[in-house]
XYZ file of C-alpha atoms in Angstrom:
430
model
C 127.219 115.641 72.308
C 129.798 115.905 75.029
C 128.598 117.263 78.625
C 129.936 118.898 81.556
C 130.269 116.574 84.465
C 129.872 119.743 86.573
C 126.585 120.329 87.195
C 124.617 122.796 88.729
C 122.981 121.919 91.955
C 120.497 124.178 90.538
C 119.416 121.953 87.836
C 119.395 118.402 89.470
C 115.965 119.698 91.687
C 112.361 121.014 89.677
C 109.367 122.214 91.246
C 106.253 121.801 89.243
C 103.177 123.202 90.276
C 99.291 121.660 88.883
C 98.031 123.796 86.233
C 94.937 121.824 86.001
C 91.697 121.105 87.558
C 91.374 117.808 88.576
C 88.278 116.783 90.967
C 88.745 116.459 94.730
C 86.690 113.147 95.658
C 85.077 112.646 99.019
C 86.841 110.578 101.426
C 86.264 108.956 104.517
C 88.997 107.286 106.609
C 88.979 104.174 109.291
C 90.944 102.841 111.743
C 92.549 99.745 110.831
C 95.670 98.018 112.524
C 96.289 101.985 113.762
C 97.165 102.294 109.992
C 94.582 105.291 108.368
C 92.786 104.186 105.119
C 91.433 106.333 103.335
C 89.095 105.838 99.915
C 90.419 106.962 96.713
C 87.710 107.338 94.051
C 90.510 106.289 90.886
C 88.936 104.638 88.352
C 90.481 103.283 85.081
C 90.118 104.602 82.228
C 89.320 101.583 80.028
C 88.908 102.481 75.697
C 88.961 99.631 73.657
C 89.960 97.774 77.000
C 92.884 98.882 76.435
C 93.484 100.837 80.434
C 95.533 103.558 81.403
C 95.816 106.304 84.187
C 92.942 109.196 83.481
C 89.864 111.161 85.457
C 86.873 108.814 87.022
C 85.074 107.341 84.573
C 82.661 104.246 85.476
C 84.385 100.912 84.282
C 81.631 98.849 82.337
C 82.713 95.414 83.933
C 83.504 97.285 87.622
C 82.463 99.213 90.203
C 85.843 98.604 92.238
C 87.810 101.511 93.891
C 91.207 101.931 94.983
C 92.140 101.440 98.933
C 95.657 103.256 99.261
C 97.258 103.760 102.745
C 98.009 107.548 103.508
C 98.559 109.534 106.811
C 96.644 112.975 107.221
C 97.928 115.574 109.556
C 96.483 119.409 109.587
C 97.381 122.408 107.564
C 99.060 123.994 110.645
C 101.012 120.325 111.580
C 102.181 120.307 107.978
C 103.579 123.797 108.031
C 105.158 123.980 111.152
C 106.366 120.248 111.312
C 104.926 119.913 115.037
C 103.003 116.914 116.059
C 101.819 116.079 119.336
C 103.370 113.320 121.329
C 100.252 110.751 120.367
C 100.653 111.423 116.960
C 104.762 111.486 116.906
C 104.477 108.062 118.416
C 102.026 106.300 115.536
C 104.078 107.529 113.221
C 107.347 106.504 114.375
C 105.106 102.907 114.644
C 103.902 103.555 110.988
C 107.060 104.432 109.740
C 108.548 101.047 111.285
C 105.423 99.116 109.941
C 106.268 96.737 107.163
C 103.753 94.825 104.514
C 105.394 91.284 103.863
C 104.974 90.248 100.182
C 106.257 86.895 101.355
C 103.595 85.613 103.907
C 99.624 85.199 103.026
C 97.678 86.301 105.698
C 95.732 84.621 108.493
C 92.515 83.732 107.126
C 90.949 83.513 110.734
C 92.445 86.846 111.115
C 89.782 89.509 109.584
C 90.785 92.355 108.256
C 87.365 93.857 108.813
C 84.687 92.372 111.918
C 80.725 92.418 110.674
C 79.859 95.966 112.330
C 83.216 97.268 110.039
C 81.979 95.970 106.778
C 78.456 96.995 107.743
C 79.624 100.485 107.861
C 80.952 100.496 104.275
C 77.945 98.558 102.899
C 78.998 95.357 102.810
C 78.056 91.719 104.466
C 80.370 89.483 104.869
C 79.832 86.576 102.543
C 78.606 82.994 102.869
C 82.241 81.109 103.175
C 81.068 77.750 102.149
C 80.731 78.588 98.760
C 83.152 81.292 98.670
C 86.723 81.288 97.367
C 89.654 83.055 97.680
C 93.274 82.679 97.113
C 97.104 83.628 95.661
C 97.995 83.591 91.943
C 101.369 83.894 91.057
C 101.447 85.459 87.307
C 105.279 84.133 85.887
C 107.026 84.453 83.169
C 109.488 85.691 80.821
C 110.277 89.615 80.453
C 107.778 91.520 78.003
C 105.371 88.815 77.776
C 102.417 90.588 78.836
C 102.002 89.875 82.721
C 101.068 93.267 84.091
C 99.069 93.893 81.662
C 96.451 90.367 82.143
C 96.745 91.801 85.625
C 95.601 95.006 84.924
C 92.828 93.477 82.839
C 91.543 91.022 85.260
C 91.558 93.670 88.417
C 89.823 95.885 86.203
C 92.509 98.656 87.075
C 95.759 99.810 85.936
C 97.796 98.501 89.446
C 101.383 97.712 87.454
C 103.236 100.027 85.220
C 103.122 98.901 81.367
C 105.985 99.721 78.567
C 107.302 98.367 75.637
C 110.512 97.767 77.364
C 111.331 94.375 78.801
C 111.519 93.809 82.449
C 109.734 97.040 83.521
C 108.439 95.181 86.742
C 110.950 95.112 89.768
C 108.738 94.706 92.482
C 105.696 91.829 93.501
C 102.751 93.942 92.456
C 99.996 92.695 94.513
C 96.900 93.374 93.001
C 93.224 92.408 94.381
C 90.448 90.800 91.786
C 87.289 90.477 93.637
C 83.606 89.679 93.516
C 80.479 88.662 95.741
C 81.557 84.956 95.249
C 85.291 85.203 95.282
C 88.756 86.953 95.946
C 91.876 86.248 93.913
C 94.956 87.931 95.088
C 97.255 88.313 92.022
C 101.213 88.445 92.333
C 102.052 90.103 89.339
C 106.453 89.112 89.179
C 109.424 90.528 87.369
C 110.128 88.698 84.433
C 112.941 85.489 85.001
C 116.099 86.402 84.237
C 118.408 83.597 82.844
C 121.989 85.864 83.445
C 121.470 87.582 86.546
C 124.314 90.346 86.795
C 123.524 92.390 89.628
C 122.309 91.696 93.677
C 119.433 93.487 92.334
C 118.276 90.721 89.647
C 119.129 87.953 92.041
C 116.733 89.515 94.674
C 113.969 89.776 92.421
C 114.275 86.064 91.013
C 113.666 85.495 94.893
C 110.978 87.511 94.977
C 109.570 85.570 92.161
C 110.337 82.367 93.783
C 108.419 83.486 97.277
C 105.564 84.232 95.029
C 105.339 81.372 93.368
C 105.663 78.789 96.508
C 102.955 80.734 98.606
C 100.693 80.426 95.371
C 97.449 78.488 95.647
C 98.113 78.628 91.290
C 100.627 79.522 89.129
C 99.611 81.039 85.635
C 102.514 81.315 82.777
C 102.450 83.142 80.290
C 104.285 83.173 77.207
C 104.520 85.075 74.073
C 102.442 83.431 71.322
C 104.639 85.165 68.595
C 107.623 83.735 69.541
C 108.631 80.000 68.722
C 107.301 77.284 70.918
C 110.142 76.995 73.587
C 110.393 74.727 76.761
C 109.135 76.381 79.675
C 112.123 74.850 81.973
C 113.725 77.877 83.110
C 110.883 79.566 84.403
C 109.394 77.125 86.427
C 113.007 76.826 87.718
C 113.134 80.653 88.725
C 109.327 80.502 89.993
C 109.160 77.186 91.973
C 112.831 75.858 92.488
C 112.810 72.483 93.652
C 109.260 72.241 94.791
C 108.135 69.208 95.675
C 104.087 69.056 95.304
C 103.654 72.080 92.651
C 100.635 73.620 92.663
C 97.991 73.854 89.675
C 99.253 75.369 86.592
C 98.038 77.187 83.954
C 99.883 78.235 80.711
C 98.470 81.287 79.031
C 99.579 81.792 75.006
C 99.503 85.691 75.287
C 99.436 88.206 72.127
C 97.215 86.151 70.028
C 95.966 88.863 68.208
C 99.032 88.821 66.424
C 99.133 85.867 64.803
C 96.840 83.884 62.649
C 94.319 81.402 64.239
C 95.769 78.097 62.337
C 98.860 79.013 64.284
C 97.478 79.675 68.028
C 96.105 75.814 66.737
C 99.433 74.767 66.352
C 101.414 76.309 69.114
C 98.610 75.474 71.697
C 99.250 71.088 70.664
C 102.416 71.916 71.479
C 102.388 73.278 74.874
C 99.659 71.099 75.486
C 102.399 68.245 74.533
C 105.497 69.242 75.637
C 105.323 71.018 78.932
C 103.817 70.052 82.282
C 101.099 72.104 82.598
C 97.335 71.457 83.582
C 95.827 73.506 80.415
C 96.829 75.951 78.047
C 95.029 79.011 76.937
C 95.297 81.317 74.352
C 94.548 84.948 75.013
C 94.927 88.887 73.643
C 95.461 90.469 77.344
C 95.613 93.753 75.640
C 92.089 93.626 74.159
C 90.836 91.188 77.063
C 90.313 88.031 74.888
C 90.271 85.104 76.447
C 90.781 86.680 79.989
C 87.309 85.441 81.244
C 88.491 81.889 80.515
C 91.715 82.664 82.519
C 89.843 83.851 85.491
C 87.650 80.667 85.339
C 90.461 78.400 85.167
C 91.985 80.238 88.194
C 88.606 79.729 90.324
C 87.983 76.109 89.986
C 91.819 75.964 91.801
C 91.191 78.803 94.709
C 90.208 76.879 97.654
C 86.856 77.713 99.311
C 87.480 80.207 102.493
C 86.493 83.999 103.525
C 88.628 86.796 101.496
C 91.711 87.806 102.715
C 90.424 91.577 102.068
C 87.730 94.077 102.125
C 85.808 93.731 98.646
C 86.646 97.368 97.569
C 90.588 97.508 97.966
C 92.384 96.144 94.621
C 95.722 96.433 96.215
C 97.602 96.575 99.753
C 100.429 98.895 98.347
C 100.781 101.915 100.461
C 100.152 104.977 97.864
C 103.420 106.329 97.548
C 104.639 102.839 95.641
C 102.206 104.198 93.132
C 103.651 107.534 92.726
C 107.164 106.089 92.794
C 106.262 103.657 89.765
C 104.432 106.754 87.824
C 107.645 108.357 87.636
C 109.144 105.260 87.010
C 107.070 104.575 84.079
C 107.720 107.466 82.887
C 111.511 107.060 82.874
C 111.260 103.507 80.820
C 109.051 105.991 78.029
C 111.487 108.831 77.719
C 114.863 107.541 77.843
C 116.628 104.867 75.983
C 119.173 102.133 76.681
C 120.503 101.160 80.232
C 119.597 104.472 81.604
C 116.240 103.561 82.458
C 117.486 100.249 84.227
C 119.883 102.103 86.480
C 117.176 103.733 87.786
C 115.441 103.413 91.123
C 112.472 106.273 92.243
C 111.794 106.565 95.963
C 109.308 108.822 97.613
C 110.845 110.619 100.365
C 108.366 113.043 101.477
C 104.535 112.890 100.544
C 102.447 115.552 102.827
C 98.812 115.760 102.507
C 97.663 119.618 102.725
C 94.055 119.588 102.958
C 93.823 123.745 102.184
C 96.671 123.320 99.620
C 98.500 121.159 97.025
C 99.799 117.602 98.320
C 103.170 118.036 98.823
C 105.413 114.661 96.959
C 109.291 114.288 96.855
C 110.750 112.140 94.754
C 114.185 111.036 94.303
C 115.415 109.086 91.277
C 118.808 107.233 92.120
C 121.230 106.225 89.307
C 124.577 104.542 89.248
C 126.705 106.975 87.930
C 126.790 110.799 87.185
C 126.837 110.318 83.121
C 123.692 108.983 83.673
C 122.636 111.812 86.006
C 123.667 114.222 83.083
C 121.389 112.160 80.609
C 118.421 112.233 82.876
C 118.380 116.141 83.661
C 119.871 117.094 79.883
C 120.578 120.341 78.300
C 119.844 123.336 81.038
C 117.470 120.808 82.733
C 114.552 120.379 79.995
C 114.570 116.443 80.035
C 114.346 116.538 83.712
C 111.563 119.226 83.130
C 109.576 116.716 80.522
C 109.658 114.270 83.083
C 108.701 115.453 86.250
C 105.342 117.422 84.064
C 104.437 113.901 82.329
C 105.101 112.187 85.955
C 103.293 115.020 87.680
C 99.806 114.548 85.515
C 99.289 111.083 85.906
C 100.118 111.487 89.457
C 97.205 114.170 89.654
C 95.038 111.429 87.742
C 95.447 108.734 89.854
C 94.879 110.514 93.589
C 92.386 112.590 91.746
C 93.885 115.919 92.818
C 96.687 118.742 92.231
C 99.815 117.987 93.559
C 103.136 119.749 94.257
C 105.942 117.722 92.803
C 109.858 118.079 93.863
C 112.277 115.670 91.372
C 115.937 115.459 92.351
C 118.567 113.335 90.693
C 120.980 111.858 92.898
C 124.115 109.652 92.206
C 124.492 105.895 94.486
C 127.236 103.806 92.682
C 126.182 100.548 92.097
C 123.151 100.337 94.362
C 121.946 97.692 92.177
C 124.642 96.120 94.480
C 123.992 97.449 97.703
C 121.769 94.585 99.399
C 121.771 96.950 102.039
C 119.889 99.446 100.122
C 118.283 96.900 97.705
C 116.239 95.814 101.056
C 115.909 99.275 102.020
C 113.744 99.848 98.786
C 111.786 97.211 99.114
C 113.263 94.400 96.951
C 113.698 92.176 100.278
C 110.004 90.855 99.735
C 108.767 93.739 102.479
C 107.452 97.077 101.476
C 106.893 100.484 103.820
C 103.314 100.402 104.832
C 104.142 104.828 105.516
């Protein structure tokens, strides 16, 4: 079907309004590193194990909650766009404030003192017989990464599709318990012919992850043929001298027939350099247990890098941006998806109304911009409604949602604006 390139400014910019009731949970917020925190009551929804965005419900395995950074200003600030000249400064501080995905932090640095963790109902834990440390989760595109993430935080934290390399970004998710904290790295998938800036960034991304590791687990697809492992540790850990422990993790088991898993485990076990293999269904959760085991007799013993509660440092807006970015991969076909890149540009809290979120989805070229909006602007539509409900499910209230489509040639390019949206190994903590 052939399409105007002309399009109307009209139809490159929806406005969706909530017409559902979704619960309002209680927050409280603290002062940390004059960042605002604020306690979001998502929980997973978790049927069959199988876990995906919906309304509260009590995990069977978890209690955790979700720590998101967001900045509150009043219903009259918000409006008028007037802040005083305390609050103008933190936020031009905010705005500047960066979260390295490249650096582990200080672990004589607390993120919380005693009286702090007090307050939320916490002690701090014994640290001789507490552990805590990095996992980098590697491997090929469409293996299964995010979702043993997802299953071992208990939470859905990284977007899941049938689409191969969905993940662009580090996804740093936070697995934690009375006796331990393991910081997961969940990394784009390696990419053997890189052919943008874009692709070359995120192999370096994957690299970083993989060097500040205290493990490495790799997973591959046990459906596939048995295939040397080479290229991904080359992608993950370069030239690395002393590697750390590694585990390699025979994903989709539930696939194949158990005489096989026998088979293709010998011959990991024989031909790669690995510490152990295991065999697991991350979908259903089989096997995961004996993943996070493995993972915890290699996390050295120290205090957590984190408060207990928070299963990720990503500011909240990442969230929203990979919602809609999800829900790109599930509605169109082909490269479109791929040329894609969502940024939040404006997220306003409105405590007597709607939060206010603008989103901008940035493509390479304007045939692509005609695609994503489609005839008299009902793909665009389908979109920003499926993006718009599992935006509402996730912060657990209505939002107002604004979707433009705007046209950057070859930003996957542009390592200018690669860095800009976060594919430099720093993210916007605002």
């Amino acid at each position: 079907m052939a399409a105007s390139t002309n399009i109307s400014p009209n139809l490159s910019r929806y406005k969706f309004l909530s017409t559902c009731v979704v619960e309002i949970p209680n927050v409280y917020p603290y002062h940390h590193h004059r960042r605002r925190l604020i306690k979001s009551h998502l929980q997973a929804q978790n049927n069959g194990n199988v876990i995906s965005y919906g309304p509260r419900t009590e995990l069977a395995s978890s209690s955790k909650k979700l720590w998101i950074r967001q900045r509150s200003f009043s219903e009259m600030e918000v409006e008028q766009g007037q802040l005083g000249e305390e609050e103008e400064e933190d936020m031009g501080e905010e705005e500047a404030s960066l979260l390295s995905l490249s650096m582990k932090p200080d672990r004589n640095m607390a993120l919380l003192d005693d009286y702090e963790m007090e307050e939320l109902g916490h002690s701090p834990p014994p640290h001789t017989s507490h552990r805590s440390g990095y996992v980098a989760v590697v491997g090929m595109p469409n293996v299964g990464k995010s979702t043993l993430s997802n299953q071992m935080i208990g939470q859905k934290i990284s977007i899941v599709t049938d689409k191969p390399q969905t993940t662009r970004h580090r996804i740093l998710g936070i697995c934690s318990s009375p006796d331990y904290q393991m910081i997961l790295y969940d990394t784009p998938g390696v990419i053997e012919k890189k052919m943008h800036r874009l692709d070359t960034m995120m192999m370096k991304n994957v690299r970083d992850a993989a060097i500040n590791a205290d493990c490495v687990v790799i997973l591959v697809d046990a459906c596939k043929t048995p295939a040397n492992i080479d290229e991904v540790l080359k992608e993950s850990l370069g030239d690395l001298e002393k590697r750390p422990p590694m585990l390699l993790v025979m994903n989709k088991k539930d696939l194949i027939k158990p005489g096989e898993i026998a088979k293709k485990l010998q011959w990991y076990e024989k031909f790669t350099d690995v510490d152990e293999v295991i065999p697991v269904s991350a979908k259903y959760g089989h096997g995961v247990e004996d993943v996070k085991e493995w993972i915890l007799s290699k996390l050295p013993f120290g205090p957590p890098y984190y408060p207990k509660d928070i299963v990720s440092e990503h500011p909240e807006r990442f969230f929203v941006a990979e919602i809609v970015r999800e829900k790109i991969f599930m509605q169109y076909r082909n490269e479109v998806p791929y040329s894609c890149q969502v940024n939040v540009l404006s997220y306003k809290t409105r405590p007597a109304a709607k939060d206010f979120i603008q989103v901008e989805v940035v493509v390479d070229k304007n045939s692509q911009k005609i695609i994503l909006i489609g005839k008299e602007g009902k793909a665009l539509k389908t979109l920003a409604t499926a993006a718009r409900l599992d935006i509402e499910d996730f912060l657990q209230k209505k939002v107002f949602l604004e979707v433009e489509v705007k046209v950057k040639e070859n930003w996957r390019q542009d390592e200018g604006l690669l860095k800009y949206y976060g594919y430099g190994g720093q993210i916007r903590a605002m």
